[in-house]
Amino acid sequence: DAGVIQSPRHEVTEMGQEVTLRCKPISGHDYLFWYRQTMMRGLELLIYFNNNVPIDDSGMPEDRFSAKMPNASFSTLKIQPSEPRDSAVYFCASRAATQGPSGELFFGEGSRLTVL
Amino acid sequence: GQNIDQPTEMTATEGAIVQINCTYQTSGFNGLFWYQQHAGEAPTFLSYNVLDGLEEKGRFSSFLSRSKGYSYLLLKELQMKDSASYLCAVNRGSYIPTFGRGTSLIVHP
């Protein structure tokens, strides 16, 4: 299996620009998670989907952030407009429902975002 | 809500044993994970505990006490490659893990 695939790996943009991060989960996984990691706050859950449906987006910092999952093999996280405080590593992770509560998350390599 | 506390940084010597502690306060506890994350890489799964006691897996062991809201990860026979961040994560009621800020472990010769 190819694992969770994220793109881009690195993105440098200027404040005010739109940023779109992409994720392809492991085939057959029912859950998809978007996390953000910073030194100050650690790994924070932004939103998660179950069977392509957003279940909990309470971690999305504000309206500038939006996430979609149009099908089982693709999700996007969009920031518009971006701000310097959005600079972080954004991880996508997936998990199979059949694993139950002990199921591990499989993480992508992350997208490192720098907003100047 | 829940709070998860881990030491920020620890150092240890190659070949030694180190214990990384994690305390948590949560409602709807459904298990605790430990993940390892090398610098610049993704977190990878190490262990899962849902019942009290010790789970051993090679050089790594994880312990849980639900009544105390406490877990530890024990690493034996430390190797240089064990230098990494170790993340404690608690499953909320809907089996969604919430992560602590991680403990950066530095192993020196």
XYZ file of N, CA and C in Angstrom:
675
model
N 0.849 -1.181 0.000
C 0.000 0.000 0.000
C 0.888 1.236 0.000
N 0.461 2.296 -0.700
C 1.289 3.479 -0.844
C 1.281 4.337 0.416
N 0.369 4.115 1.334
C 0.285 4.956 2.504
C -0.512 6.208 2.217
N -0.611 7.091 3.197
C -1.312 8.359 3.042
C -0.408 9.315 2.268
N -0.957 9.911 1.250
C -0.159 10.782 0.383
C -0.653 12.215 0.503
N 0.285 13.107 0.809
C -0.047 14.523 0.936
C 0.749 15.338 -0.071
N 0.123 16.426 -0.495
C 0.839 17.387 -1.341
C 0.294 18.784 -1.103
N 1.119 19.815 -1.262
C 2.556 19.724 -1.491
C 3.300 19.386 -0.207
N 4.556 18.991 -0.281
C 5.340 18.733 0.918
C 5.761 20.042 1.571
N 6.034 21.014 0.745
C 6.439 22.325 1.264
C 5.720 23.402 0.463
N 5.282 24.439 1.151
C 4.659 25.571 0.461
C 5.043 26.844 1.186
N 5.545 27.771 0.407
C 5.839 29.102 0.926
C 4.964 30.077 0.170
N 4.218 30.885 0.892
C 3.303 31.805 0.250
C 3.294 33.132 1.008
N 2.650 34.094 0.430
C 2.569 35.398 1.074
C 1.211 35.587 1.736
N 1.224 36.358 2.776
C 0.001 36.641 3.510
C -1.095 37.100 2.540
N -2.290 36.555 2.743
C -3.418 36.932 1.913
C -3.690 35.973 0.779
N -2.725 35.136 0.449
C -2.903 34.176 -0.631
C -3.716 32.970 -0.168
N -4.326 32.317 -1.140
C -5.061 31.087 -0.853
C -4.107 29.902 -0.879
N -4.294 28.998 0.082
C -3.474 27.794 0.161
C -4.399 26.580 0.124
N -4.059 25.607 -0.694
C -4.826 24.358 -0.743
C -3.891 23.188 -0.509
N -4.183 22.408 0.524
C -3.416 21.217 0.846
C -4.265 19.999 0.473
N -3.591 18.962 -0.007
C -4.310 17.806 -0.535
C -3.899 16.524 0.159
N -4.823 15.592 0.207
C -4.561 14.327 0.888
C -5.280 13.188 0.206
N -4.557 12.089 0.026
C -5.151 10.842 -0.463
C -4.987 9.812 0.636
N -6.075 9.377 1.267
C -5.948 8.403 2.362
C -5.635 7.010 1.837
N -5.350 6.113 2.755
C -5.139 4.715 2.387
C -6.468 4.129 1.905
N -6.407 3.410 0.812
C -7.613 2.835 0.226
C -8.321 1.935 1.238
N -9.640 2.145 1.370
C -10.419 1.334 2.292
C -10.567 1.918 3.684
N -9.817 2.968 3.979
C -9.951 3.607 5.290
C -11.183 4.515 5.310
N -11.921 4.426 6.428
C -13.189 5.141 6.536
C -13.055 6.523 7.165
N -12.009 6.700 7.939
C -11.821 7.949 8.661
C -10.648 8.712 8.077
N -10.825 10.033 7.990
C -9.735 10.900 7.559
C -9.665 12.091 8.514
N -8.441 12.386 8.940
C -8.209 13.435 9.923
C -7.247 14.464 9.351
N -7.481 15.721 9.695
C -6.522 16.792 9.437
C -6.035 17.324 10.787
N -4.705 17.279 10.971
C -4.074 17.816 12.173
C -3.108 18.928 11.764
N -2.859 19.820 12.703
C -1.862 20.874 12.522
C -0.861 20.766 13.660
N 0.432 20.864 13.331
C 1.471 20.740 14.355
C 2.346 21.980 14.402
N 2.473 22.545 15.587
C 3.388 23.660 15.829
C 4.164 23.366 17.106
N 5.265 24.059 17.277
C 6.057 23.873 18.487
C 5.247 24.270 19.716
N 4.504 25.343 19.595
C 3.802 25.884 20.755
C 2.605 25.029 21.174
N 1.885 24.507 20.216
C 0.605 23.855 20.524
C 0.602 22.356 20.268
N 1.694 21.832 19.697
C 1.734 20.402 19.437
C 0.836 20.028 18.273
N 0.311 18.811 18.311
C -0.505 18.268 17.235
C -1.975 18.482 17.584
N -2.640 19.338 16.830
C -4.038 19.688 17.114
C -4.950 19.145 16.022
N -6.051 18.561 16.422
C -7.041 18.087 15.456
C -7.836 19.265 14.922
N -7.891 19.365 13.605
C -8.668 20.433 12.977
C -10.068 19.950 12.621
N -10.140 18.808 11.945
C -11.416 18.278 11.463
C -11.226 16.808 11.146
N -12.321 16.030 11.243
C -12.238 14.665 10.751
C -13.513 14.280 10.009
N -13.345 13.353 9.102
C -14.428 12.854 8.253
C -14.627 11.358 8.520
N -15.860 10.924 8.420
C -16.179 9.506 8.430
C -17.008 9.222 7.179
N -16.531 8.317 6.354
C -17.214 8.024 5.088
C -17.525 9.299 4.295
N -16.538 10.164 4.212
C -16.563 11.398 3.422
C -17.400 12.513 4.043
N -18.006 12.260 5.191
C -18.868 13.263 5.822
C -18.110 13.938 6.965
N -18.073 15.275 6.994
C -17.403 15.945 8.117
C -18.178 15.711 9.406
N -17.479 15.225 10.436
C -18.143 14.868 11.689
C -17.917 15.933 12.757
N -16.695 16.403 12.868
C -16.369 17.362 13.914
C -15.351 18.345 13.350
N -15.764 19.587 13.201
C -14.848 20.615 12.704
C -14.596 21.663 13.778
N -14.811 21.305 15.022
C -14.664 22.274 16.114
C -13.227 22.746 16.281
N -12.281 22.014 15.734
C -10.889 22.420 15.833
C -10.436 23.378 14.744
N -11.268 23.617 13.764
C -10.918 24.574 12.699
C -10.852 25.952 13.323
N -9.711 26.621 13.202
C -9.498 27.859 13.964
C -10.469 28.989 13.632
N -10.839 29.134 12.401
C -11.750 30.223 12.042
C -12.255 29.999 10.626
N -13.106 30.927 10.199
C -13.770 30.744 8.903
C -12.812 30.743 7.720
N -11.591 31.159 7.944
C -10.627 31.166 6.836
C -10.258 29.738 6.447
N -10.530 28.794 7.321
C -10.195 27.397 7.079
C -11.431 26.636 6.623
N -11.259 25.810 5.590
C -12.352 24.943 5.161
C -11.757 23.630 4.673
N -12.519 22.558 4.801
C -12.059 21.245 4.359
C -13.193 20.531 3.654
N -12.811 19.762 2.639
C -13.791 18.990 1.875
C -13.262 17.589 1.657
N -14.207 16.685 1.432
C -13.841 15.321 1.039
C -14.864 14.877 0.000
N -14.631 15.205 -1.249
C -15.609 14.916 -2.307
C -15.785 13.422 -2.591
N -14.768 12.627 -2.286
C -14.894 11.179 -2.460
C -13.951 10.479 -1.483
N -14.015 9.167 -1.488
C -13.277 8.385 -0.483
C -11.767 8.443 -0.648
N -11.289 8.954 -1.763
C -9.852 8.920 -2.001
C -9.212 10.295 -2.072
N -9.932 11.342 -1.644
C -9.363 12.673 -1.794
C -9.979 13.654 -0.804
N -9.104 14.459 -0.185
C -9.573 15.520 0.696
C -8.688 16.745 0.516
N -9.272 17.902 0.748
C -8.517 19.146 0.693
C -8.749 19.956 1.953
N -7.714 20.688 2.322
C -7.797 21.677 3.391
C -7.392 23.007 2.779
N -8.273 23.984 2.863
C -8.036 25.259 2.215
C -7.969 26.372 3.256
N -7.030 27.267 3.055
C -6.899 28.448 3.913
C -6.986 29.673 3.010
N -7.976 30.530 3.264
C -8.175 31.701 2.443
C -8.823 32.814 3.255
N -8.155 33.941 3.456
C -6.766 34.224 3.114
C -5.797 33.704 4.174
N -4.605 33.383 3.768
C -3.621 32.860 4.714
C -2.979 34.001 5.513
N -2.517 33.663 6.715
C -1.854 34.616 7.604
C -0.575 33.963 8.136
N 0.384 34.784 8.557
C 1.643 34.213 9.079
C 1.440 33.218 10.222
N 0.430 33.429 11.051
C 0.193 32.515 12.177
C -0.317 31.151 11.742
N -0.624 30.998 10.467
C -1.034 29.693 9.934
C 0.172 28.816 9.609
N 1.364 29.375 9.715
C 2.573 28.605 9.422
C 2.677 27.428 10.385
N 2.786 26.233 9.834
C 2.778 25.001 10.635
C 3.009 23.831 9.685
N 3.079 22.641 10.266
C 3.046 21.422 9.456
C 1.632 20.852 9.575
N 1.023 20.606 8.441
C -0.334 20.075 8.404
C -0.256 18.596 8.024
N -0.792 17.759 8.908
C -0.777 16.316 8.672
C -2.188 15.829 8.357
N -2.229 14.929 7.420
C -3.438 14.171 7.140
C -3.207 12.752 7.645
N -4.241 12.134 8.191
C -4.122 10.767 8.685
C -5.400 10.018 8.351
N -5.291 8.702 8.227
C -6.498 7.905 7.982
C -6.486 6.663 8.865
N -7.674 6.095 9.003
C -7.839 4.912 9.846
C -9.030 4.116 9.326
N -8.957 2.804 9.487
C -10.063 1.945 9.083
C -11.009 1.731 10.257
N -12.299 1.844 10.016
C -13.289 1.635 11.076
C -13.219 0.221 11.632
N -12.833 -0.707 10.811
C -12.776 -2.102 11.263
C -11.714 -2.318 12.333
N -10.799 -1.385 12.466
C -9.768 -1.520 13.498
C -10.335 -1.245 14.889
N -11.463 -0.575 14.972
C -12.051 -0.283 16.258
C -11.291 0.792 17.000
N -11.557 0.937 18.302
C -10.942 2.030 19.075
C -9.441 1.903 19.200
N -8.912 0.693 19.020
C -7.469 0.534 19.138
C -6.756 0.805 17.830
N -7.519 1.163 16.826
C -6.924 1.353 15.512
C -5.968 2.531 15.471
N -4.789 2.280 14.935
C -3.798 3.337 14.843
C -4.119 4.266 13.681
N -3.649 5.488 13.827
C -3.726 6.431 12.718
C -2.496 6.246 11.837
N -2.711 6.316 10.539
C -1.613 6.297 9.585
C -1.484 7.725 9.046
N -0.325 8.305 9.292
C -0.109 9.692 8.923
C 0.605 9.813 7.586
N 0.259 10.875 6.853
C 1.059 11.260 5.707
C 2.323 11.955 6.166
N 3.174 12.325 5.207
C 4.451 12.944 5.523
C 4.304 14.413 5.935
N 3.126 14.967 5.756
C 2.883 16.343 6.180
C 3.152 17.356 5.089
N 2.491 18.493 5.228
C 2.729 19.643 4.344
C 3.220 20.787 5.217
N 4.444 21.209 4.972
C 5.010 22.306 5.777
C 4.656 23.624 5.103
N 3.852 24.418 5.773
C 3.377 25.697 5.232
C 4.078 26.859 5.920
N 4.619 27.741 5.119
C 5.208 28.983 5.624
C 4.488 30.146 4.963
N 3.894 31.007 5.778
C 3.207 32.193 5.259
C 4.021 33.423 5.657
N 4.488 34.134 4.669
C 5.366 35.293 4.919
C 4.559 36.584 5.094
N -13.686 18.337 28.014
C -12.368 18.520 27.441
C -11.358 17.607 28.097
N -10.113 17.771 27.737
C -9.085 16.960 28.370
C -7.750 17.658 28.316
N -6.929 17.424 29.345
C -5.571 17.918 29.405
C -4.647 16.720 29.381
N -3.589 16.854 28.620
C -2.580 15.803 28.527
C -1.240 16.444 28.783
N -0.530 15.946 29.782
C 0.740 16.551 30.172
C 1.879 15.554 30.024
N 2.944 16.015 29.382
C 4.169 15.238 29.232
C 5.335 16.186 29.461
N 6.475 15.642 29.903
C 7.655 16.519 29.986
C 8.040 16.976 28.575
N 8.588 18.174 28.495
C 8.931 18.727 27.188
C 10.145 18.039 26.586
N 11.133 17.761 27.427
C 12.377 17.209 26.912
C 13.022 16.299 27.949
N 13.681 15.248 27.455
C 14.441 14.349 28.320
C 15.724 13.972 27.587
N 16.755 13.692 28.368
C 17.995 13.194 27.786
C 18.368 11.896 28.479
N 19.048 11.029 27.754
C 19.458 9.744 28.302
C 20.686 9.265 27.544
N 21.333 8.255 28.108
C 22.562 7.716 27.531
C 22.274 6.446 26.755
N 22.968 6.267 25.687
C 22.867 5.053 24.886
C 23.038 3.822 25.774
N 22.137 2.845 25.602
C 22.210 1.628 26.402
C 21.411 1.669 27.690
N 20.994 2.840 28.095
C 20.259 3.000 29.354
C 18.762 2.750 29.159
N 18.009 2.968 30.230
C 16.550 2.852 30.230
C 15.969 4.240 30.518
N 14.900 4.586 29.842
C 14.241 5.873 30.105
C 12.740 5.658 30.188
N 12.104 6.410 31.069
C 10.659 6.331 31.249
C 10.061 7.700 30.952
N 9.137 7.743 30.024
C 8.461 8.991 29.647
C 7.031 8.938 30.180
N 6.695 9.887 31.029
C 5.393 9.891 31.687
C 4.371 10.734 30.942
N 3.116 10.371 31.128
C 1.998 11.111 30.538
C 0.839 11.066 31.533
N 0.336 12.220 31.900
C -0.860 12.280 32.736
C -1.966 12.955 31.954
N -3.185 12.533 32.227
C -4.301 13.058 31.450
C -5.542 13.192 32.322
N -6.389 14.109 31.898
C -7.715 14.255 32.478
C -8.676 14.249 31.304
N -9.618 13.342 31.316
C -10.528 13.269 30.188
C -11.848 12.658 30.595
N -12.858 12.987 29.823
C -14.144 12.314 29.967
C -14.284 11.350 28.799
N -14.901 10.213 29.037
C -15.088 9.253 27.957
C -13.807 8.616 27.478
N -12.979 8.171 28.415
C -11.691 7.557 28.058
C -11.928 6.252 27.282
N -11.209 6.116 26.168
C -11.306 4.900 25.357
C -9.942 4.440 24.898
N -8.956 4.575 25.756
C -7.647 4.056 25.418
C -6.609 5.149 25.224
N -5.365 4.748 25.303
C -4.243 5.685 25.205
C -3.204 5.127 24.249
N -2.721 5.999 23.382
C -1.710 5.628 22.396
C -0.369 6.301 22.713
N 0.687 5.664 22.250
C 1.997 6.307 22.150
C 2.440 6.249 20.683
N 2.910 7.397 20.208
C 3.451 7.495 18.858
C 4.889 8.025 18.954
N 5.692 7.629 17.976
C 7.058 8.135 17.851
C 7.121 9.035 16.626
N 7.823 10.146 16.749
C 7.972 11.045 15.613
C 9.413 11.534 15.517
N 10.123 11.078 14.475
C 11.456 11.599 14.219
C 11.339 12.974 13.565
N 12.364 13.777 13.771
C 12.363 15.151 13.275
C 12.086 15.183 11.774
N 11.114 15.986 11.395
C 10.786 16.145 9.984
C 9.990 15.002 9.383
N 9.540 14.086 10.218
C 8.803 12.938 9.703
C 7.403 12.860 10.323
N 6.636 11.894 9.860
C 5.285 11.698 10.371
C 5.320 10.887 11.667
N 4.331 11.070 12.537
C 4.218 10.187 13.710
C 3.924 8.757 13.275
N 4.492 7.801 14.004
C 4.207 6.391 13.739
C 3.794 5.716 15.044
N 2.907 4.769 14.919
C 2.295 4.096 16.068
C 3.298 3.238 16.817
N 3.267 3.340 18.153
C 4.085 2.460 18.991
C 3.217 1.492 19.796
N 2.188 2.012 20.488
C 1.445 1.144 21.401
C 0.066 1.703 21.688
N -0.785 0.809 22.198
C -2.143 1.180 22.606
C -2.457 0.431 23.894
N -2.956 1.148 24.907
C -3.401 0.556 26.168
C -4.828 1.000 26.441
N -5.669 0.054 26.832
C -7.017 0.417 27.261
C -7.312 -0.159 28.647
N -6.619 -1.240 29.001
C -6.756 -1.835 30.332
C -5.539 -1.482 31.176
N -5.715 -1.490 32.493
C -4.600 -1.209 33.393
C -3.515 -2.282 33.233
N -2.294 -1.835 33.323
C -1.204 -2.789 33.297
C -0.162 -2.440 32.269
N 0.753 -3.372 32.093
C 1.925 -3.163 31.247
C 1.796 -3.986 29.968
N 2.056 -3.326 28.845
C 2.116 -4.006 27.542
C 3.548 -3.926 27.056
N 4.142 -5.091 26.777
C 5.536 -5.106 26.351
C 5.632 -5.478 24.884
N 6.497 -4.718 24.191
C 6.703 -4.978 22.772
C 8.167 -4.724 22.457
N 8.967 -5.771 22.557
C 10.390 -5.615 22.286
C 11.062 -4.732 23.320
N 11.789 -3.724 22.844
C 12.496 -2.828 23.775
C 11.560 -1.798 24.395
N 10.347 -1.689 23.851
C 9.406 -0.682 24.323
C 8.284 -1.331 25.125
N 7.892 -0.680 26.217
C 6.753 -1.122 27.020
C 5.906 0.107 27.341
N 4.609 -0.115 27.488
C 3.723 0.992 27.857
C 2.825 0.525 28.998
N 2.638 1.435 29.955
C 1.873 1.139 31.160
C 0.715 2.115 31.262
N -0.392 1.615 31.803
C -1.569 2.469 32.006
C -2.186 2.224 33.381
N -2.562 3.327 34.043
C -3.389 3.281 35.241
C -4.562 4.233 35.008
N -5.721 3.678 34.751
C -6.884 4.507 34.448
C -7.342 5.290 35.675
N -7.242 4.676 36.852
C -7.708 5.365 38.062
C -6.841 6.588 38.369
N -5.587 6.529 38.007
C -4.679 7.644 38.264
C -4.571 8.583 37.066
N -5.137 8.223 35.932
C -4.995 9.047 34.736
C -3.530 9.176 34.344
N -2.844 8.049 34.286
C -1.387 8.048 34.157
C -0.937 6.925 33.233
N 0.047 7.245 32.416
C 0.677 6.256 31.560
C 2.163 6.560 31.473
N 2.936 5.551 31.170
C 4.339 5.796 30.834
C 4.770 4.891 29.702
N 5.763 5.370 28.973
C 6.430 4.605 27.932
C 7.839 4.322 28.426
N 8.221 3.053 28.415
C 9.535 2.645 28.901
C 10.355 2.173 27.709
N 11.502 2.760 27.540
C 12.402 2.372 26.460
C 13.671 1.787 27.069
N 13.971 0.556 26.696
C 15.144 -0.131 27.226
C 16.244 -0.177 26.175
N 17.469 -0.407 26.660
C 18.626 -0.570 25.756
C 18.621 0.526 24.690
N 18.602 1.743 25.157
C 18.464 2.878 24.256
C 19.503 2.867 23.147
N 19.033 3.238 21.963
C 19.905 3.373 20.804
C 19.820 4.824 20.315
N 20.840 5.222 19.580
C 20.866 6.602 19.076
C 19.628 6.884 18.226
N 19.158 5.872 17.496
C 18.006 6.071 16.620
C 16.710 6.303 17.396
N 16.737 6.099 18.729
C 15.545 6.360 19.540
C 15.362 7.849 19.824
N 16.338 8.660 19.443
C 16.181 10.111 19.589
C 15.034 10.560 18.704
N 13.986 11.080 19.328
C 12.756 11.432 18.611
C 11.812 12.090 19.603
N 10.677 12.529 19.104
C 9.598 12.979 19.991
C 8.643 11.825 20.223
N 8.136 11.725 21.447
C 7.201 10.670 21.805
C 5.888 11.324 22.232
N 4.845 10.990 21.499
C 3.551 11.649 21.669
C 2.571 10.717 22.373
N 1.999 11.212 23.438
C 0.935 10.501 24.153
C -0.388 11.006 23.579
N -1.328 10.103 23.295
C -2.615 10.510 22.723
C -3.732 9.726 23.401
N -4.772 10.431 23.785
C -5.893 9.816 24.485
C -7.104 9.765 23.563
N -7.730 8.596 23.506
C -8.955 8.427 22.711
C -10.129 9.032 23.440
N -10.821 9.942 22.760
C -12.049 10.471 23.321
C -13.181 9.471 23.077
N -14.377 9.790 23.555
C -15.504 8.873 23.495
C -15.797 8.323 22.118
N -15.548 9.127 21.092
C -15.834 8.670 19.732
C -14.592 8.104 19.055
N -13.624 7.675 19.858
C -12.399 7.047 19.349
C -11.571 7.997 18.495
N -11.581 9.241 18.872
C -10.787 10.234 18.161
C -9.643 10.662 19.063
N -8.400 10.403 18.663
C -7.271 10.698 19.545
C -6.945 12.181 19.644
N -6.697 12.606 20.884
C -6.196 13.947 21.166
C -4.779 13.800 21.681
N -3.862 14.570 21.095
C -2.445 14.404 21.372
C -1.936 15.390 22.413
N -0.982 14.926 23.232
C -0.201 15.834 24.048
C 0.831 16.525 23.173
N 1.606 17.433 23.796
C 2.567 18.203 23.006
C 3.837 17.422 22.709
N 3.977 16.243 23.324
C 5.125 15.414 23.005
C 6.327 15.659 23.892
N 7.144 14.626 24.016
C 8.395 14.696 24.770
C 9.541 14.457 23.807
N 10.439 15.403 23.732
C 11.611 15.250 22.876
C 12.690 14.502 23.644
N 13.046 13.321 23.146
C 14.067 12.496 23.792
C 15.377 12.609 23.024
N 16.404 12.962 23.733
C 17.748 13.035 23.142
C 18.582 11.925 23.756
N 19.093 11.046 22.900
C 19.971 9.965 23.342
C 21.398 10.331 22.944
N 22.298 10.352 23.920
C 23.687 10.691 23.612
C 24.601 9.520 23.931
N 25.761 9.491 23.267
C 26.663 8.332 23.438
C 27.172 8.202 24.861
